[in-house]
Tab-separated table of C-alpha atoms and ligand atoms in Angstrom:
chain	number	residue	atom	x	y	z
Q	1	UNK	CA	125.143	106.201	30.636
Q	2	UNK	CA	127.949	104.818	27.920
Q	3	UNK	CA	128.211	102.442	30.492
Q	4	UNK	CA	125.084	101.113	30.393
Q	5	UNK	CA	124.423	101.592	26.452
Q	6	UNK	CA	127.508	99.015	26.240
Q	7	UNK	CA	126.387	96.994	29.112
Q	8	UNK	CA	123.397	96.662	27.263
Q	9	UNK	CA	125.140	96.163	24.128
Q	10	UNK	CA	126.405	93.052	25.199
Q	11	UNK	CA	123.376	92.094	26.477
Q	12	UNK	CA	121.281	91.811	23.490
Q	13	UNK	CA	123.591	90.535	21.829
Q	14	UNK	CA	123.881	87.417	24.164
Q	15	UNK	CA	120.338	87.413	24.856
Q	16	UNK	CA	118.911	83.843	24.087
Q	17	UNK	CA	115.164	82.709	24.640
Q	18	UNK	CA	113.892	79.214	24.368
Q	19	UNK	CA	109.643	80.163	23.757
Q	20	UNK	CA	107.838	82.995	22.870
Q	21	UNK	CA	106.887	83.963	26.498
Q	22	UNK	CA	110.780	84.777	26.778
Q	23	UNK	CA	110.858	86.927	24.119
Q	24	UNK	CA	108.024	89.104	25.163
Q	25	UNK	CA	109.646	89.239	28.663
Q	26	UNK	CA	112.671	90.251	27.502
Q	27	UNK	CA	111.194	92.739	25.081
Q	28	UNK	CA	109.037	94.307	28.136
Q	29	UNK	CA	112.617	94.625	30.025
Q	30	UNK	CA	114.411	96.316	27.037
Q	31	UNK	CA	111.088	98.513	24.971
Q	32	UNK	CA	108.504	97.516	27.733
Q	33	UNK	CA	106.922	101.621	29.122
Q	34	UNK	CA	109.648	100.938	31.933
Q	35	UNK	CA	112.233	99.377	30.291
Q	36	UNK	CA	115.947	99.560	30.280
Q	37	UNK	CA	116.436	101.248	26.770
Q	38	UNK	CA	112.852	103.602	27.389
Q	39	UNK	CA	114.516	104.533	30.774
Q	40	UNK	CA	117.403	105.123	28.885
Q	41	UNK	CA	115.904	107.526	26.550
Q	42	UNK	CA	114.482	109.584	29.646
Q	43	UNK	CA	117.709	109.474	31.433
Q	44	UNK	CA	118.937	111.296	27.273
Q	45	UNK	CA	116.425	114.381	27.902
Q	46	UNK	CA	118.928	115.760	30.916
Q	47	UNK	CA	122.486	114.436	29.168
Q	48	UNK	CA	123.988	117.749	28.319
Q	49	UNK	CA	124.095	119.113	24.990
Q	50	UNK	CA	127.561	118.764	23.377
Q	51	UNK	CA	127.229	115.120	23.886
Q	52	UNK	CA	123.447	114.697	23.382
Q	53	UNK	CA	124.166	113.778	19.067
Q	54	UNK	CA	126.746	111.176	20.526
Q	55	UNK	CA	124.113	109.510	23.126
Q	56	UNK	CA	121.460	110.097	20.739
Q	57	UNK	CA	123.032	108.058	17.521
Q	58	UNK	CA	124.050	105.358	20.091
Q	59	UNK	CA	120.697	105.234	21.793
Q	60	UNK	CA	119.253	104.493	18.594
Q	61	UNK	CA	121.505	101.618	17.561
Q	62	UNK	CA	120.642	100.047	20.828
Q	63	UNK	CA	117.262	100.232	20.482
Q	64	UNK	CA	117.321	99.265	16.697
Q	65	UNK	CA	119.742	96.614	17.955
Q	66	UNK	CA	117.524	95.174	20.637
Q	67	UNK	CA	113.762	95.104	18.084
Q	68	UNK	CA	115.881	93.512	15.672
Q	69	UNK	CA	117.321	90.667	18.233
Q	70	UNK	CA	114.050	90.248	19.481
Q	71	UNK	CA	112.717	89.817	15.533
Q	72	UNK	CA	115.386	87.208	15.334
Q	73	UNK	CA	114.765	85.257	18.312
Q	74	UNK	CA	111.069	85.106	17.191
Q	75	UNK	CA	111.974	83.853	14.013
Q	76	UNK	CA	114.220	81.385	15.463
Q	77	UNK	CA	111.464	79.594	17.994
Q	78	UNK	CA	108.884	79.761	15.113
Q	79	UNK	CA	111.296	77.600	12.938
Q	80	UNK	CA	112.124	75.532	16.233
Q	81	UNK	CA	108.099	74.779	17.131
Q	82	UNK	CA	107.537	73.989	14.319
Q	83	UNK	CA	109.970	71.407	13.445
Q	84	UNK	CA	108.856	69.734	16.694
Q	85	UNK	CA	106.040	70.060	16.221
Q	86	UNK	CA	104.167	66.168	15.185
Q	87	UNK	CA	104.666	65.881	12.032
Q	88	UNK	CA	102.536	62.853	10.119
Q	89	UNK	CA	103.767	59.353	11.003
Q	90	UNK	CA	104.029	57.388	7.736
Q	91	UNK	CA	104.941	54.066	9.491
Q	92	UNK	CA	101.060	54.250	11.045
Q	93	UNK	CA	98.832	51.647	9.210
Q	94	UNK	CA	96.577	53.079	6.464
Q	95	UNK	CA	92.903	54.075	6.500
Q	96	UNK	CA	91.791	49.825	5.906
Q	97	UNK	CA	89.444	49.707	2.532
Q	98	UNK	CA	87.461	46.832	3.145
Q	99	UNK	CA	87.692	44.519	0.530
Q	100	UNK	CA	84.589	43.226	-1.010
Q	101	UNK	CA	83.656	39.330	-1.396
Q	102	UNK	CA	81.656	37.273	-3.576
Q	103	UNK	CA	78.077	37.518	-3.470
Q	104	UNK	CA	77.080	33.942	-1.875
Q	105	UNK	CA	75.534	33.112	-5.271
Q	106	UNK	CA	78.196	33.962	-7.539
Q	107	UNK	CA	79.866	31.433	-5.356
Q	108	UNK	CA	77.429	28.715	-5.468
Q	109	UNK	CA	77.535	28.999	-8.981
Q	110	UNK	CA	80.707	29.252	-10.066
Q	111	UNK	CA	80.797	25.873	-7.427
Q	112	UNK	CA	78.398	24.486	-9.661
Q	113	UNK	CA	80.523	25.321	-13.164
Q	114	UNK	CA	83.762	24.252	-11.725
Q	115	UNK	CA	82.162	20.850	-10.707
Q	116	UNK	CA	80.785	20.277	-14.453
Q	117	UNK	CA	84.217	21.363	-16.301
Q	118	UNK	CA	86.065	18.960	-14.640
Q	119	UNK	CA	83.242	16.746	-15.781
Q	120	UNK	CA	84.042	17.633	-19.700
Q	121	UNK	CA	81.339	20.459	-19.644
Q	122	UNK	CA	81.403	23.756	-21.117
Q	123	UNK	CA	79.235	26.585	-20.509
Q	124	UNK	CA	76.971	28.003	-22.729
Q	125	UNK	CA	74.784	31.199	-22.456
Q	126	UNK	CA	71.870	32.661	-23.488
Q	127	UNK	CA	70.155	36.215	-23.690
Q	128	UNK	CA	67.351	36.642	-20.761
Q	129	UNK	CA	64.615	37.984	-23.153
Q	130	UNK	CA	63.574	35.230	-24.793
Q	131	UNK	CA	61.079	34.078	-27.511
Q	132	UNK	CA	58.247	31.671	-27.027
Q	133	UNK	CA	59.977	28.900	-29.554
Q	134	UNK	CA	63.017	28.558	-27.471
Q	135	UNK	CA	60.930	28.791	-24.024
Q	136	UNK	CA	58.233	26.778	-24.636
Q	137	UNK	CA	58.132	25.866	-28.162
Q	138	UNK	CA	61.007	23.908	-28.893
Q	139	UNK	CA	60.892	22.103	-25.591
Q	140	UNK	CA	57.278	20.738	-26.342
Q	141	UNK	CA	54.948	22.726	-24.465
Q	142	UNK	CA	52.168	21.875	-25.478
Q	143	UNK	CA	49.939	25.214	-26.668
Q	144	UNK	CA	48.055	25.570	-23.663
Q	145	UNK	CA	50.607	24.784	-21.195
Q	146	UNK	CA	49.637	26.722	-18.206
Q	147	UNK	CA	53.323	27.937	-17.790
Q	148	UNK	CA	53.032	30.313	-20.776
Q	149	UNK	CA	50.092	31.510	-18.450
Q	150	UNK	CA	50.346	35.572	-18.001
Q	151	UNK	CA	50.108	34.252	-14.470
Q	152	UNK	CA	53.374	32.576	-14.666
Q	153	UNK	CA	55.451	34.291	-17.181
Q	154	UNK	CA	56.371	38.189	-17.743
Q	155	UNK	CA	55.866	38.618	-21.241
Q	156	UNK	CA	57.785	41.679	-23.019
Q	157	UNK	CA	55.125	41.935	-26.200
Q	158	UNK	CA	52.279	39.753	-25.856
Q	159	UNK	CA	49.534	39.030	-29.435
Q	160	UNK	CA	52.516	37.810	-31.184
Q	161	UNK	CA	52.502	34.449	-32.320
Q	162	UNK	CA	56.341	34.004	-30.885
Q	163	UNK	CA	55.501	37.037	-28.214
Q	164	UNK	CA	58.880	38.110	-26.423
Q	165	UNK	CA	58.929	36.734	-22.895
Q	166	UNK	CA	61.431	36.538	-20.050
Q	167	UNK	CA	62.909	33.162	-20.221
Q	168	UNK	CA	61.447	31.373	-16.937
Q	169	UNK	CA	63.990	28.609	-17.097
Q	170	UNK	CA	67.501	28.024	-18.652
Q	171	UNK	CA	66.431	24.970	-20.476
Q	172	UNK	CA	65.941	27.574	-23.713
Q	173	UNK	CA	69.987	26.937	-23.740
Q	174	UNK	CA	69.186	23.679	-24.497
Q	175	UNK	CA	67.696	24.774	-26.982
Q	176	UNK	CA	69.820	27.859	-28.295
Q	177	UNK	CA	72.752	25.456	-28.167
Q	178	UNK	CA	71.474	22.340	-30.494
Q	179	UNK	CA	70.305	24.715	-32.405
Q	180	UNK	CA	74.145	25.692	-33.427
Q	181	UNK	CA	76.077	22.630	-32.353
Q	182	UNK	CA	76.098	18.838	-33.364
Q	183	UNK	CA	76.535	15.781	-30.684
Q	184	UNK	CA	78.486	15.566	-29.044
Q	185	UNK	CA	77.054	18.006	-26.823
Q	186	UNK	CA	78.140	18.173	-23.690
Q	187	UNK	CA	77.280	21.752	-21.903
Q	188	UNK	CA	76.567	23.285	-17.871
Q	189	UNK	CA	73.853	26.471	-18.801
Q	190	UNK	CA	74.170	28.716	-16.093
Q	191	UNK	CA	71.894	32.452	-15.685
Q	192	UNK	CA	69.131	34.059	-14.656
Q	193	UNK	CA	65.787	33.759	-14.974
Q	194	UNK	CA	62.633	35.053	-13.515
Q	195	UNK	CA	58.908	34.029	-13.060
Q	196	UNK	CA	55.444	35.741	-12.254
Q	197	UNK	CA	55.702	34.645	-8.589
Q	198	UNK	CA	54.719	36.134	-5.536
Q	199	UNK	CA	57.930	36.914	-3.193
Q	200	UNK	CA	58.770	34.344	-0.372
Q	201	UNK	CA	60.964	32.560	1.958
Q	202	UNK	CA	60.974	30.102	-0.612
Q	203	UNK	CA	60.163	32.054	-4.260
Q	204	UNK	CA	61.181	34.966	-5.528
Q	205	UNK	CA	60.216	36.972	-8.872
Q	206	UNK	CA	63.986	36.410	-10.003
Q	207	UNK	CA	66.421	33.943	-9.531
Q	208	UNK	CA	69.537	31.584	-11.089
Q	209	UNK	CA	68.940	28.468	-12.417
Q	210	UNK	CA	72.299	25.966	-14.106
Q	211	UNK	CA	70.762	24.044	-16.673
Q	212	UNK	CA	72.823	21.003	-17.802
Q	213	UNK	CA	72.853	18.858	-21.522
Q	214	UNK	CA	74.788	15.731	-22.534
Q	215	UNK	CA	73.827	14.545	-26.005
Q	216	UNK	CA	75.974	11.894	-27.808
Q	217	UNK	CA	75.341	7.807	-29.365
Q	218	UNK	CA	73.444	5.714	-26.946
Q	219	UNK	CA	74.235	8.127	-23.702
Q	220	UNK	CA	71.410	6.582	-21.033
Q	221	UNK	CA	69.673	6.826	-17.421
Q	222	UNK	CA	72.306	5.484	-15.633
Q	223	UNK	CA	74.727	7.823	-17.533
Q	224	UNK	CA	72.482	10.594	-16.023
Q	225	UNK	CA	72.163	8.612	-12.307
Q	226	UNK	CA	75.958	8.953	-12.232
Q	227	UNK	CA	76.743	12.205	-13.550
Q	228	UNK	CA	74.183	13.464	-10.796
Q	229	UNK	CA	75.436	11.160	-8.165
Q	230	UNK	CA	79.020	12.416	-8.542
Q	231	UNK	CA	78.397	16.119	-8.581
Q	232	UNK	CA	76.019	15.706	-5.378
Q	233	UNK	CA	79.008	14.043	-3.457
Q	234	UNK	CA	81.486	17.226	-5.243
Q	235	UNK	CA	79.330	19.170	-4.345
Q	236	UNK	CA	77.479	17.979	-0.627
Q	237	UNK	CA	80.282	16.033	0.633
Q	238	UNK	CA	81.822	12.264	-0.277
Q	239	UNK	CA	78.661	10.461	1.515
Q	240	UNK	CA	76.372	12.017	0.122
Q	241	UNK	CA	73.050	9.441	-1.462
Q	242	UNK	CA	70.458	10.715	-3.893
Q	243	UNK	CA	67.225	9.305	-4.710
Q	244	UNK	CA	65.537	9.497	-8.060
Q	245	UNK	CA	61.595	9.994	-8.038
Q	246	UNK	CA	59.556	9.733	-11.084
Q	247	UNK	CA	58.272	12.886	-12.736
Q	248	UNK	CA	57.129	14.772	-15.451
Q	249	UNK	CA	58.743	18.069	-17.652
Q	250	UNK	CA	57.347	18.544	-21.217
Q	251	UNK	CA	61.242	18.182	-22.833
Q	252	UNK	CA	62.192	15.210	-20.803
Q	253	UNK	CA	60.649	11.421	-20.899
Q	254	UNK	CA	61.382	9.932	-18.567
Q	255	UNK	CA	62.060	12.492	-15.865
Q	256	UNK	CA	62.706	12.475	-12.185
Q	257	UNK	CA	63.345	14.858	-9.468
Q	258	UNK	CA	66.585	14.037	-7.849
Q	259	UNK	CA	66.826	14.270	-3.735
Q	260	UNK	CA	69.744	13.807	-2.055
Q	261	UNK	CA	70.637	13.152	1.473
Q	262	UNK	CA	69.922	15.539	4.133
Q	263	UNK	CA	73.680	16.805	5.225
Q	264	UNK	CA	72.141	18.609	8.362
Q	265	UNK	CA	70.948	15.293	10.020
Q	266	UNK	CA	72.562	12.738	7.489
Q	267	UNK	CA	69.261	10.682	7.207
Q	268	UNK	CA	68.375	10.899	9.901
Q	269	UNK	CA	65.149	14.118	9.746
Q	270	UNK	CA	65.423	16.875	11.215
Q	271	UNK	CA	63.581	20.805	10.390
Q	272	UNK	CA	65.489	21.170	7.101
Q	273	UNK	CA	64.549	18.037	5.443
Q	274	UNK	CA	61.041	18.546	7.316
Q	275	UNK	CA	62.001	14.595	8.838
Q	276	UNK	CA	62.284	13.655	5.574
Q	277	UNK	CA	66.204	12.834	5.486
Q	278	UNK	CA	66.491	14.020	1.887
Q	279	UNK	CA	66.131	17.463	0.472
Q	280	UNK	CA	65.268	18.313	-3.339
Q	281	UNK	CA	67.752	19.077	-5.353
Q	282	UNK	CA	66.852	19.308	-9.338
Q	283	UNK	CA	64.996	17.965	-11.786
Q	284	UNK	CA	66.034	15.538	-14.941
Q	285	UNK	CA	65.590	13.555	-17.724
Q	286	UNK	CA	66.181	12.301	-21.081
Q	287	UNK	CA	65.699	14.491	-23.169
Q	288	UNK	CA	62.415	14.131	-25.146
Q	289	UNK	CA	62.949	12.561	-28.782
Q	290	UNK	CA	61.058	15.720	-29.815
Q	291	UNK	CA	62.857	17.821	-28.796
Q	292	UNK	CA	66.048	16.840	-30.375
Q	293	UNK	CA	64.059	16.811	-33.539
Q	294	UNK	CA	62.311	19.899	-33.285
Q	295	UNK	CA	66.601	21.477	-33.214
Q	296	UNK	CA	67.812	19.300	-36.543
Q	297	UNK	CA	69.277	16.124	-34.284
Q	298	UNK	CA	68.688	13.160	-35.314
Q	299	UNK	CA	66.520	11.092	-32.388
Q	300	UNK	CA	67.013	7.822	-33.315
Q	301	UNK	CA	70.861	8.531	-33.916
Q	302	UNK	CA	71.436	10.421	-30.609
Q	303	UNK	CA	69.659	10.190	-27.475
Q	304	UNK	CA	70.760	12.762	-23.926
Q	305	UNK	CA	69.603	13.690	-20.544
Q	306	UNK	CA	69.534	17.364	-18.982
Q	307	UNK	CA	69.320	18.478	-15.612
Q	308	UNK	CA	68.295	21.940	-14.106
Q	309	UNK	CA	68.601	23.278	-10.579
Q	310	UNK	CA	68.354	26.865	-8.877
Q	311	UNK	CA	71.191	27.774	-8.084
Q	312	UNK	CA	69.937	29.949	-5.000
Q	313	UNK	CA	68.463	26.435	-3.195
Q	314	UNK	CA	71.206	24.897	-3.458
Q	315	UNK	CA	73.207	27.359	-1.902
Q	316	UNK	CA	70.373	27.536	0.730
Q	317	UNK	CA	71.215	23.541	1.684
Q	318	UNK	CA	74.786	23.526	1.159
Q	319	UNK	CA	74.646	27.018	3.619
Q	320	UNK	CA	71.915	26.366	5.338
Q	321	UNK	CA	70.390	29.534	4.534
Q	322	UNK	CA	66.445	29.444	5.343
Q	323	UNK	CA	64.644	32.663	3.316
Q	324	UNK	CA	65.390	33.217	-0.599
Q	325	UNK	CA	65.162	36.647	0.102
Q	326	UNK	CA	68.592	36.678	1.945
Q	327	UNK	CA	69.545	36.472	-0.930
Q	328	UNK	CA	68.418	39.601	-2.544
Q	329	UNK	CA	68.015	42.090	0.160
Q	330	UNK	CA	72.110	42.778	0.474
Q	331	UNK	CA	72.404	42.808	3.861
Q	332	UNK	CA	75.774	43.564	4.945
Q	333	UNK	CA	75.839	41.413	7.939
Q	334	UNK	CA	74.402	38.238	5.613
Q	335	UNK	CA	76.960	38.691	2.697
Q	336	UNK	CA	79.863	39.122	5.193
Q	337	UNK	CA	78.857	35.490	6.511
Q	338	UNK	CA	80.565	35.099	2.649
Q	339	UNK	CA	83.248	36.474	2.905
Q	340	UNK	CA	85.903	33.889	3.772
Q	341	UNK	CA	84.251	31.081	0.817
Q	342	UNK	CA	86.765	29.058	-0.935
Q	343	UNK	CA	85.207	27.352	-4.087
Q	344	UNK	CA	85.660	23.454	-4.778
A	401	DAH	N1	63.707	24.112	-16.702
A	401	DAH	C1	63.047	22.719	-15.184
A	401	DAH	C2	62.439	23.750	-14.203
A	401	DAH	O1	62.570	24.970	-14.573
A	401	DAH	C3	63.917	21.943	-14.138
A	401	DAH	C4	64.799	20.952	-15.114
A	401	DAH	C5	63.655	20.451	-14.967
A	401	DAH	C6	65.272	20.941	-16.606
A	401	DAH	C7	64.115	18.522	-15.729
A	401	DAH	C8	66.421	20.136	-17.185
A	401	DAH	C9	65.296	19.089	-16.988
A	401	DAH	O2	66.861	20.329	-18.093
A	401	DAH	O3	65.526	18.039	-17.564
A	401	DAH	O4	61.787	23.762	-12.915
């Protein structure tokens, strides 16, 4: 028995296991019901009383050695298993955070502003909730003009001599600028406007305009034409032509509407320009002397021109978008089309 105990002691001290399975097998082989140490305890019952004490102690030491070794091996395998487990790969690319992009209306607005900035225009802004005076009265609208009708304009407060309303055009910012500045004045006024319109492919109740105003001594219609031509060529391409058609606005005299040569068919006629070869882009004219005088500018000394354009309209023509509603629905498929747009 002594020999067996010594052999087993040596074996246990040498014992090496790489897996939990090997440890479990070793435990069963040594300490299991039919294990070698268990068998020695059974044999121990038969040893003579003189050596019982000695072997009893030895067997207990052996059993403790075996169970300690098993625990030790278990701990080692657990450590090496966790070291070998695949850890986070820090070199892997992270979850991509999609970059947003600017809305096409913002891109078009910025392009228009950039072009006129190059021509020396400043940017002016005014309130969206305006009064009748700045939207209509000071711009020479007669008291019964249809634009003042509830059907066309959203009123905030009615029944007042100067009711509050949502501005229907950015021309109101012309008036505020003339009230605050002395000529020479050269500003563009981008902003949001509101009209009581049924929503369709061509109309919306909220949209954006850019107003332009230039007042100085001796400003004439040729200056207006040249400013619009230069703008159209920057915006739609160097070979763009313009044409002016006589029109009417209460705040300008004479007034005109401006068309640009169709940038899709180059004047040949297509379904975007409805076969005409021309696309309407803005209204303009020489500032009516009544408008200058209403804002305290001497119409004998100064003259000026003004123009106004819809940003959505310019954006639709530039990018051939056939339905205005796309600009307001925030469909990501539409917005992503503009994610690579670079402003001029
Ligand atoms: N305010 C006009 C509109 O909303 C656009 C416009 C036309 C502005 C002629 C002007 C202008 O300054 O001269 O339809």
